[in-house]
mmCIF file of N, CA and C in Angstrom:
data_model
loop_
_atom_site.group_PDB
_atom_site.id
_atom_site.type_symbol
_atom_site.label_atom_id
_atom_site.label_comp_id
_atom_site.label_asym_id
_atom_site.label_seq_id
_atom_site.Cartn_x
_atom_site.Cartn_y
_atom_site.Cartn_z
ATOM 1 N N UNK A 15 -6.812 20.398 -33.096
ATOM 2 C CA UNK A 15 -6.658 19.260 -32.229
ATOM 3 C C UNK A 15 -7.786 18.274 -32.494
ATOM 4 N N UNK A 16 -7.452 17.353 -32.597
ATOM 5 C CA UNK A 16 -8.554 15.916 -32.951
ATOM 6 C C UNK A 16 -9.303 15.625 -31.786
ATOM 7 N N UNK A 17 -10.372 15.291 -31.693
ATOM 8 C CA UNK A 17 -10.997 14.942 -30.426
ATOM 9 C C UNK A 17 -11.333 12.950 -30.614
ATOM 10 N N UNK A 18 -10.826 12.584 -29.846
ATOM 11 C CA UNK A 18 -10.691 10.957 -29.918
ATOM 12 C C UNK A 18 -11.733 10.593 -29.024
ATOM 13 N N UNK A 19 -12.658 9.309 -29.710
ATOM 14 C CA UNK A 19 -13.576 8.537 -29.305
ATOM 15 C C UNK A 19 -12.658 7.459 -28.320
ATOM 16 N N UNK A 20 -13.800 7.038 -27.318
ATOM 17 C CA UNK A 20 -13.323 5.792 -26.682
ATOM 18 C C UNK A 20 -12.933 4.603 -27.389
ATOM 19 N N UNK A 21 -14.142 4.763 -28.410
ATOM 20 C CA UNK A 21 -14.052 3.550 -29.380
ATOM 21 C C UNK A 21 -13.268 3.269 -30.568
ATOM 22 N N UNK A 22 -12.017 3.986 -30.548
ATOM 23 C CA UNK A 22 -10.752 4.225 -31.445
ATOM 24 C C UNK A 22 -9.203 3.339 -31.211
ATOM 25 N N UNK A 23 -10.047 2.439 -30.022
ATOM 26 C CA UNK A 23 -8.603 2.012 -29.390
ATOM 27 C C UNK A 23 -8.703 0.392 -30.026
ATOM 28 N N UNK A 24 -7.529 0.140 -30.965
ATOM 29 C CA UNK A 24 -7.625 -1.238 -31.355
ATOM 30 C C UNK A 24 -7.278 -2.120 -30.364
ATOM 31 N N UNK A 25 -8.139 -3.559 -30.857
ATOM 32 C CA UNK A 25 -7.734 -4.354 -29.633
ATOM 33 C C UNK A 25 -5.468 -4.588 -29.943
ATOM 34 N N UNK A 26 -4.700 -4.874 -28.872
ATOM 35 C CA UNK A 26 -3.781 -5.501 -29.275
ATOM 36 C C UNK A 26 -2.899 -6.203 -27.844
ATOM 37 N N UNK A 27 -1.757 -6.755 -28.440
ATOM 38 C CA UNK A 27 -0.893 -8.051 -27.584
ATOM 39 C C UNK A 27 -0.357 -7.180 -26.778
ATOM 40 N N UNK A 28 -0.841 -7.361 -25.207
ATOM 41 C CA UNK A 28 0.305 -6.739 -24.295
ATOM 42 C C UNK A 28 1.712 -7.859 -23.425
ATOM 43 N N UNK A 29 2.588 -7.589 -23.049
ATOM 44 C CA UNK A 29 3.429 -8.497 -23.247
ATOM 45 C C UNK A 29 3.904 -8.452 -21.402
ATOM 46 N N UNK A 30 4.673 -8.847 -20.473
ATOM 47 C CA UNK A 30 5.236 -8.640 -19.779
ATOM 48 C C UNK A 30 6.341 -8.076 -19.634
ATOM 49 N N UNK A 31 6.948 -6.749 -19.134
ATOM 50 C CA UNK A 31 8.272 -6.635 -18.941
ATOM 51 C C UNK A 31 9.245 -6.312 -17.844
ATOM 52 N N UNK A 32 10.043 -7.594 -17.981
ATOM 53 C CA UNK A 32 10.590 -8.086 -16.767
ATOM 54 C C UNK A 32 12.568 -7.553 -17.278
ATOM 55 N N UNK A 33 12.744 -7.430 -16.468
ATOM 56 C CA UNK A 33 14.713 -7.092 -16.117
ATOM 57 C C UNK A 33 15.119 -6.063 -17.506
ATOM 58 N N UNK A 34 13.835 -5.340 -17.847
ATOM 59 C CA UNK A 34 14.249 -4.104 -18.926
ATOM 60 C C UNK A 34 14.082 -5.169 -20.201
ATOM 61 N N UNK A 35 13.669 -5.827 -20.499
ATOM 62 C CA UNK A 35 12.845 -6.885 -21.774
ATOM 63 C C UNK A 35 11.499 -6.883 -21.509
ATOM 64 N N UNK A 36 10.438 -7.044 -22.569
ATOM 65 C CA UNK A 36 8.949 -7.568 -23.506
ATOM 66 C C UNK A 36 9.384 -8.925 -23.382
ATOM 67 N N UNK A 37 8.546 -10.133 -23.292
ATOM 68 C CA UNK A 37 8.726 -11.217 -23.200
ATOM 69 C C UNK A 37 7.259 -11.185 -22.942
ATOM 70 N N UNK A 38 6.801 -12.882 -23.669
ATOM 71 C CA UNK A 38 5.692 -13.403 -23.520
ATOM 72 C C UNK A 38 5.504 -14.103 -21.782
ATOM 73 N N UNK A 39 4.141 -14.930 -21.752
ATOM 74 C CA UNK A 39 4.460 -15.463 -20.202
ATOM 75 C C UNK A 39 5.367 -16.674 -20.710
ATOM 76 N N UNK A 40 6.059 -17.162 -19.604
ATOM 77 C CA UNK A 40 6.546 -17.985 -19.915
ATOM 78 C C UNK A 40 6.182 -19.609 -20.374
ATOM 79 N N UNK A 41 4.822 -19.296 -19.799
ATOM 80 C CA UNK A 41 3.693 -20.695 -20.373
ATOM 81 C C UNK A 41 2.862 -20.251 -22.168
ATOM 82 N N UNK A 42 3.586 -19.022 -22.164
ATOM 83 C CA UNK A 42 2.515 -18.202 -22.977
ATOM 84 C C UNK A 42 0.821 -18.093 -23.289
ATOM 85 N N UNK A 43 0.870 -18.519 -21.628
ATOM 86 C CA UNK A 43 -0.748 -18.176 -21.506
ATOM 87 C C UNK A 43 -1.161 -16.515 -21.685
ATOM 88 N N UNK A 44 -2.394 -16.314 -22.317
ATOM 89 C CA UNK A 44 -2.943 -14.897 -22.471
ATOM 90 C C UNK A 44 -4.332 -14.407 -21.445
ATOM 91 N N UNK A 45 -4.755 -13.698 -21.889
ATOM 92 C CA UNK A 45 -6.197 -13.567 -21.094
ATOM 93 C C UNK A 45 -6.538 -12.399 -21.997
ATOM 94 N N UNK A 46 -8.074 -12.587 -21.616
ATOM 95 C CA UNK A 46 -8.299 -11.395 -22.679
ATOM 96 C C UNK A 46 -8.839 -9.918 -21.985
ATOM 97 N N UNK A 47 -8.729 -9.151 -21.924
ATOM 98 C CA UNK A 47 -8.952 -7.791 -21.480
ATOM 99 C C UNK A 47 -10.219 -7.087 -21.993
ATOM 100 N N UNK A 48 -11.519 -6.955 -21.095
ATOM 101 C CA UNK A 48 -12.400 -6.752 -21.576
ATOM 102 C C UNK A 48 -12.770 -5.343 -21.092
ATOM 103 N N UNK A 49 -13.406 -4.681 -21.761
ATOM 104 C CA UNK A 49 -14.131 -3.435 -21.713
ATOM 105 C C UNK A 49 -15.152 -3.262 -20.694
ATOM 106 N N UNK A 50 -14.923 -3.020 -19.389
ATOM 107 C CA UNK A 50 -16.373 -3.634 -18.398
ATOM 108 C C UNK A 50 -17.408 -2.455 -19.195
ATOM 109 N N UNK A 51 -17.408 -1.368 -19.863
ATOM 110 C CA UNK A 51 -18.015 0.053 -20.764
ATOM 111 C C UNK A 51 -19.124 -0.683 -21.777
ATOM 112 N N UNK A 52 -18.123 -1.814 -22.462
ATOM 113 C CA UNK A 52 -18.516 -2.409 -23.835
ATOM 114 C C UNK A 52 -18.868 -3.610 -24.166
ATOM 115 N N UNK A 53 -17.926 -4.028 -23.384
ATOM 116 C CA UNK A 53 -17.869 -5.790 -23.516
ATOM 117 C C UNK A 53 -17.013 -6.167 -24.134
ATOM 118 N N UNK A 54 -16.628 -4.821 -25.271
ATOM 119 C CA UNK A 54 -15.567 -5.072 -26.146
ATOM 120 C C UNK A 54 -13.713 -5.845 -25.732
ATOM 121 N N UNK A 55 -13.488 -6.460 -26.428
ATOM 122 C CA UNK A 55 -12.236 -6.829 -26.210
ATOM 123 C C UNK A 55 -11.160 -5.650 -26.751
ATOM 124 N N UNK A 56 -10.689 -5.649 -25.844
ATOM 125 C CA UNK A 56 -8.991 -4.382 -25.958
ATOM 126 C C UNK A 56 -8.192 -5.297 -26.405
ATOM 127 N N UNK A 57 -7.471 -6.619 -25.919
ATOM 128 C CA UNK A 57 -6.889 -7.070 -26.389
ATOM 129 C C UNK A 57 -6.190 -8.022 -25.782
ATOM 130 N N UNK A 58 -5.075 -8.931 -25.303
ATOM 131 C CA UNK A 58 -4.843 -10.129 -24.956
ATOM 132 C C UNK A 58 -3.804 -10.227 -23.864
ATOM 133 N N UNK A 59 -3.226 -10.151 -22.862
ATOM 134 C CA UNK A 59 -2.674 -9.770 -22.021
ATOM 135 C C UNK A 59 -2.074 -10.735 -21.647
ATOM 136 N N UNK A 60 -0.574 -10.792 -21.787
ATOM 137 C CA UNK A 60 -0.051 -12.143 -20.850
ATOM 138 C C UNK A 60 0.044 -12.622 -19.630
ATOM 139 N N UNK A 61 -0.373 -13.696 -19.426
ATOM 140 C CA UNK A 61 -1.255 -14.515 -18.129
ATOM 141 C C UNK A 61 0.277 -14.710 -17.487
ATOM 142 N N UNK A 62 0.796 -13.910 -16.702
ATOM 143 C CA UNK A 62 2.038 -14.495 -15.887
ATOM 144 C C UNK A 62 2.162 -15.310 -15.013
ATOM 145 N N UNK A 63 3.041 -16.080 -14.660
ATOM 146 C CA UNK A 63 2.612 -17.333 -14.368
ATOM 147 C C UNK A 63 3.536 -17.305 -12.792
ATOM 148 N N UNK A 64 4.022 -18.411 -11.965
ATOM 149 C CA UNK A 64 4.967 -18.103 -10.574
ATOM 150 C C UNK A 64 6.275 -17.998 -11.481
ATOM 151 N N UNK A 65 6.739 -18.475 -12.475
ATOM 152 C CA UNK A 65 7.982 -18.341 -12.399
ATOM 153 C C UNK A 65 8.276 -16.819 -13.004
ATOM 154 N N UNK A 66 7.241 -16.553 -14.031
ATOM 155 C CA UNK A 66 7.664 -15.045 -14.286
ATOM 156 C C UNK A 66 7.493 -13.756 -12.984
ATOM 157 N N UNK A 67 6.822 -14.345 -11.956
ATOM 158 C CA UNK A 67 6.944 -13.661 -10.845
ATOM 159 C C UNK A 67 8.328 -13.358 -10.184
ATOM 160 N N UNK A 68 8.680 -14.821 -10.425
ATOM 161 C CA UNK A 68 9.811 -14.992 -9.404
ATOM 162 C C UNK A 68 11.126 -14.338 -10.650
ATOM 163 N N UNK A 69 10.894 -14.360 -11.766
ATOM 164 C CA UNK A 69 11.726 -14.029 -12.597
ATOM 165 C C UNK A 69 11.865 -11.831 -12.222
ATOM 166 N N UNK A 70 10.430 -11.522 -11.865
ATOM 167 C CA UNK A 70 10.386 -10.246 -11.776
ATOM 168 C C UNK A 70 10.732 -9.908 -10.533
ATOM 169 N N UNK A 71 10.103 -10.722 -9.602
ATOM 170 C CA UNK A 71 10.711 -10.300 -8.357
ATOM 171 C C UNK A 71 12.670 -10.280 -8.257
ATOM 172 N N UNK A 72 13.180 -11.030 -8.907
ATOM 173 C CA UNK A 72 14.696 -10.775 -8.814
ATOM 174 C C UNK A 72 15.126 -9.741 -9.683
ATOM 175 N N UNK A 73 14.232 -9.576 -10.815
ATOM 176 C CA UNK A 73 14.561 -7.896 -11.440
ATOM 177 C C UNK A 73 14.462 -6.892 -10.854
ATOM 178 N N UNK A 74 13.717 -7.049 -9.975
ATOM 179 C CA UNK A 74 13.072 -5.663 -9.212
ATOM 180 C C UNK A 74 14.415 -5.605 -8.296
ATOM 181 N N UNK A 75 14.980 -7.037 -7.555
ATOM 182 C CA UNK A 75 16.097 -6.894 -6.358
ATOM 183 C C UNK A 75 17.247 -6.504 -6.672
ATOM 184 N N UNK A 76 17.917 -6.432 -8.216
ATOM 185 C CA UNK A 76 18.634 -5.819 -8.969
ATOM 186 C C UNK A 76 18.440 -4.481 -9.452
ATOM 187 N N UNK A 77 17.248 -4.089 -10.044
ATOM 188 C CA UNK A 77 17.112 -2.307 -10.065
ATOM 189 C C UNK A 77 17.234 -1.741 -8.162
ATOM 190 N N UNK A 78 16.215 -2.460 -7.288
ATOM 191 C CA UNK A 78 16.912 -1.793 -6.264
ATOM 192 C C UNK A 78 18.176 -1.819 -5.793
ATOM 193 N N UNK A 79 18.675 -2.654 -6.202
ATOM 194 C CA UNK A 79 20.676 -1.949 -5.744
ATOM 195 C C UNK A 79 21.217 -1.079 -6.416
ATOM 196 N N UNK A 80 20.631 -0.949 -7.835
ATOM 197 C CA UNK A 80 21.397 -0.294 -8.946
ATOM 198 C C UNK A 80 21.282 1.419 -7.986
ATOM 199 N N UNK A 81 19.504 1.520 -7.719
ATOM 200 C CA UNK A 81 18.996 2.625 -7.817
ATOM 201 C C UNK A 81 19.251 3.139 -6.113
ATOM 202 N N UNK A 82 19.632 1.950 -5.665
ATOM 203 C CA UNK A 82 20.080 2.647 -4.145
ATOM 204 C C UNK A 82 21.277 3.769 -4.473
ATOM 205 N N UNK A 83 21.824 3.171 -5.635
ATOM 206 C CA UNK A 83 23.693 3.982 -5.337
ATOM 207 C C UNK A 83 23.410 5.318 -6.368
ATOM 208 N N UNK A 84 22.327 5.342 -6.952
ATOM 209 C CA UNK A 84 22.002 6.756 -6.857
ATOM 210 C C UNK A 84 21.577 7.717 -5.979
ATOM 211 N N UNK A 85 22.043 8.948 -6.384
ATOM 212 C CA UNK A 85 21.597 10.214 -5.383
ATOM 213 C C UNK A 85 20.048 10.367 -5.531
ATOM 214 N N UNK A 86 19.310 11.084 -4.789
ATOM 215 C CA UNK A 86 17.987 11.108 -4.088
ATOM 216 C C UNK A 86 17.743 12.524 -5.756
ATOM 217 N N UNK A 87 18.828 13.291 -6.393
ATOM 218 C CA UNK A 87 18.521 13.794 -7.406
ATOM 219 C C UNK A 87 18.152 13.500 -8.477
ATOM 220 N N UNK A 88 18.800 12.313 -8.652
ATOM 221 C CA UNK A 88 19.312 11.493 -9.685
ATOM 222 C C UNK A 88 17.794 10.665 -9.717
ATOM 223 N N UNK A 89 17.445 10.075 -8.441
ATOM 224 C CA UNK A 89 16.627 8.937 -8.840
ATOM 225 C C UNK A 89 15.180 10.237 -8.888
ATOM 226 N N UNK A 90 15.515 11.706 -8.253
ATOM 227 C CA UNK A 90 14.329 12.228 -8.868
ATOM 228 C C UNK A 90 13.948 12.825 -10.554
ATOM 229 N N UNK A 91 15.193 12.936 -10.988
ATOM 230 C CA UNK A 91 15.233 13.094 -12.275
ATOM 231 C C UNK A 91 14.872 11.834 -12.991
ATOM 232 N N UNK A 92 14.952 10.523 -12.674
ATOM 233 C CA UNK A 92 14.182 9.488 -13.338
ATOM 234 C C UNK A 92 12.585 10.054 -13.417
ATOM 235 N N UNK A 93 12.306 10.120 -12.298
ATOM 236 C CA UNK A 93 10.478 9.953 -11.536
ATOM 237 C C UNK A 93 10.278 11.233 -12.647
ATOM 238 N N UNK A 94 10.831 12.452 -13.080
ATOM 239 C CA UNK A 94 10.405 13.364 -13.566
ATOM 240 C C UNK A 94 10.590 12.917 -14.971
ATOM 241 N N UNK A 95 11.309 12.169 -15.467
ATOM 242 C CA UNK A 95 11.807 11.432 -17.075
ATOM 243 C C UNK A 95 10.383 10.766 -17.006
ATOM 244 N N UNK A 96 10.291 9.947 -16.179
ATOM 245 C CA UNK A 96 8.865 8.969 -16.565
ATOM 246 C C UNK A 96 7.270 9.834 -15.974
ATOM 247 N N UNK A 97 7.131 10.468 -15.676
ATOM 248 C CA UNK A 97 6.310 11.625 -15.631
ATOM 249 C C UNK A 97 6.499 12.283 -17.150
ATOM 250 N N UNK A 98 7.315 13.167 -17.915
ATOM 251 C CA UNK A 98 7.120 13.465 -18.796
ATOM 252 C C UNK A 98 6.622 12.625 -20.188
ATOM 253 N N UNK A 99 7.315 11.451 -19.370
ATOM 254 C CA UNK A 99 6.712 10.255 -20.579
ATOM 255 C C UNK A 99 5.415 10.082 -20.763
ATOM 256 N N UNK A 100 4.851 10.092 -19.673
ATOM 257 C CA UNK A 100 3.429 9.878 -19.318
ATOM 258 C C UNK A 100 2.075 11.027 -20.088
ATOM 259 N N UNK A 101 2.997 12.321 -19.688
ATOM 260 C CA UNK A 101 2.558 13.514 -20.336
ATOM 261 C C UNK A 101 2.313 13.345 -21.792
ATOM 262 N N UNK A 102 3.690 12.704 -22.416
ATOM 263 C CA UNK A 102 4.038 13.346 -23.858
ATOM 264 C C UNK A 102 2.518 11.937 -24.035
ATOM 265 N N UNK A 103 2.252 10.979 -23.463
ATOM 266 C CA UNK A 103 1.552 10.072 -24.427
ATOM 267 C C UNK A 103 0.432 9.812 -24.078
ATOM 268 N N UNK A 104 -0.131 10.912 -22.980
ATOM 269 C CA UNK A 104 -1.710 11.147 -22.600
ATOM 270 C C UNK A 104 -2.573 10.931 -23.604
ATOM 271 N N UNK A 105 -2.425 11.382 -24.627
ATOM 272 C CA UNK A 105 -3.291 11.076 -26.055
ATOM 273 C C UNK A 105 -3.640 9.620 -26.512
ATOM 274 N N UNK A 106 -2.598 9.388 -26.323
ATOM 275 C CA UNK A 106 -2.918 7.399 -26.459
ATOM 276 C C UNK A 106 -3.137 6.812 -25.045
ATOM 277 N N UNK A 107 -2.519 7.146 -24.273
ATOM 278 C CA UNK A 107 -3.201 6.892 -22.658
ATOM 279 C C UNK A 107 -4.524 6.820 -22.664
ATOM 280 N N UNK A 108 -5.126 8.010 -22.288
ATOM 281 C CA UNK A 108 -6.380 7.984 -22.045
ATOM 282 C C UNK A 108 -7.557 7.586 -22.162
ATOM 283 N N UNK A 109 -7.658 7.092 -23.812
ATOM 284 C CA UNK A 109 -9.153 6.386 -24.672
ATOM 285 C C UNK A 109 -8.590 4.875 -23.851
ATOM 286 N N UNK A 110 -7.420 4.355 -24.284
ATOM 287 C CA UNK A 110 -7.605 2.894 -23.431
ATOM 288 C C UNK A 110 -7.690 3.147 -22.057
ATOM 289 N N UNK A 111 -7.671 3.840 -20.658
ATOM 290 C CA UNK A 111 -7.230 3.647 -19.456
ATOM 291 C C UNK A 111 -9.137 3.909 -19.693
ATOM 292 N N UNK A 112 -10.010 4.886 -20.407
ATOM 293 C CA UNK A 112 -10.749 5.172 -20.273
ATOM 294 C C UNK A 112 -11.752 3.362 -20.721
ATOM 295 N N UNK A 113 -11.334 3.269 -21.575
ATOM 296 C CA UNK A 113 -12.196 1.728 -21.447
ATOM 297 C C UNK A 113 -11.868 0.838 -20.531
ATOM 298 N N UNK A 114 -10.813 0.431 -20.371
ATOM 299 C CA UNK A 114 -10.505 0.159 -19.592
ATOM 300 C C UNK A 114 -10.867 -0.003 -18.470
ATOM 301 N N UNK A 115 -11.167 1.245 -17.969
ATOM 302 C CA UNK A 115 -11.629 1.225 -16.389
ATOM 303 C C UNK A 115 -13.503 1.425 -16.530
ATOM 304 N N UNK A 116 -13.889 1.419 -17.563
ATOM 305 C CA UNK A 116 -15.329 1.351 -18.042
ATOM 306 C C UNK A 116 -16.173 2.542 -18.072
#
């Protein structure tokens, strides 16, 4: 097993994703994401703006109807799908959440 440095995480473009799409902001403003650890830059983060709010907030009012008319099994077998996701990619998780949070 490899043992990974903090300092292994390239900087790169994170994007917004809104109604199950990656999309830039819609002004394509960025910001940059800094290392409070390092100083180092992680990488460039899109600056969302009101309308991509308002664009997400009506995504969100559409997954909740979808996910109302599922069963309470069903929407727990999601929560356990994205839990395992989380698991399988702890390895790349961690060095960034770890700069990240400094």
């Amino acid at each position: 097993m490899k043992t990974l440095t903090v300092t292994e995480v390239s900087p790169r473009q994170v994007r917004l994703f809104i109604g199950g799409q990656w999309m830039d902001a819609s002004d394509r403003k960025t910001f940059q994401q800094v290392s409070p650890a390092t100083g180092d830059v992680m990488g460039f983060v899109a600056d969302a703006s009101r309308e991509d709010a308002r664009a997400a907030i009506a995504a969100a009012g559409r997954a909740r109807r979808s996910m109302a008319r599922l069963t309470v099994f069903e929407r727990s077998g999601l929560c356990q799908r994205i839990a395992d996701a989380i698991v399988a990619r702890q390895a790349l998780l961690a060095p960034e959440l770890s700069l990240e949070q400094g």
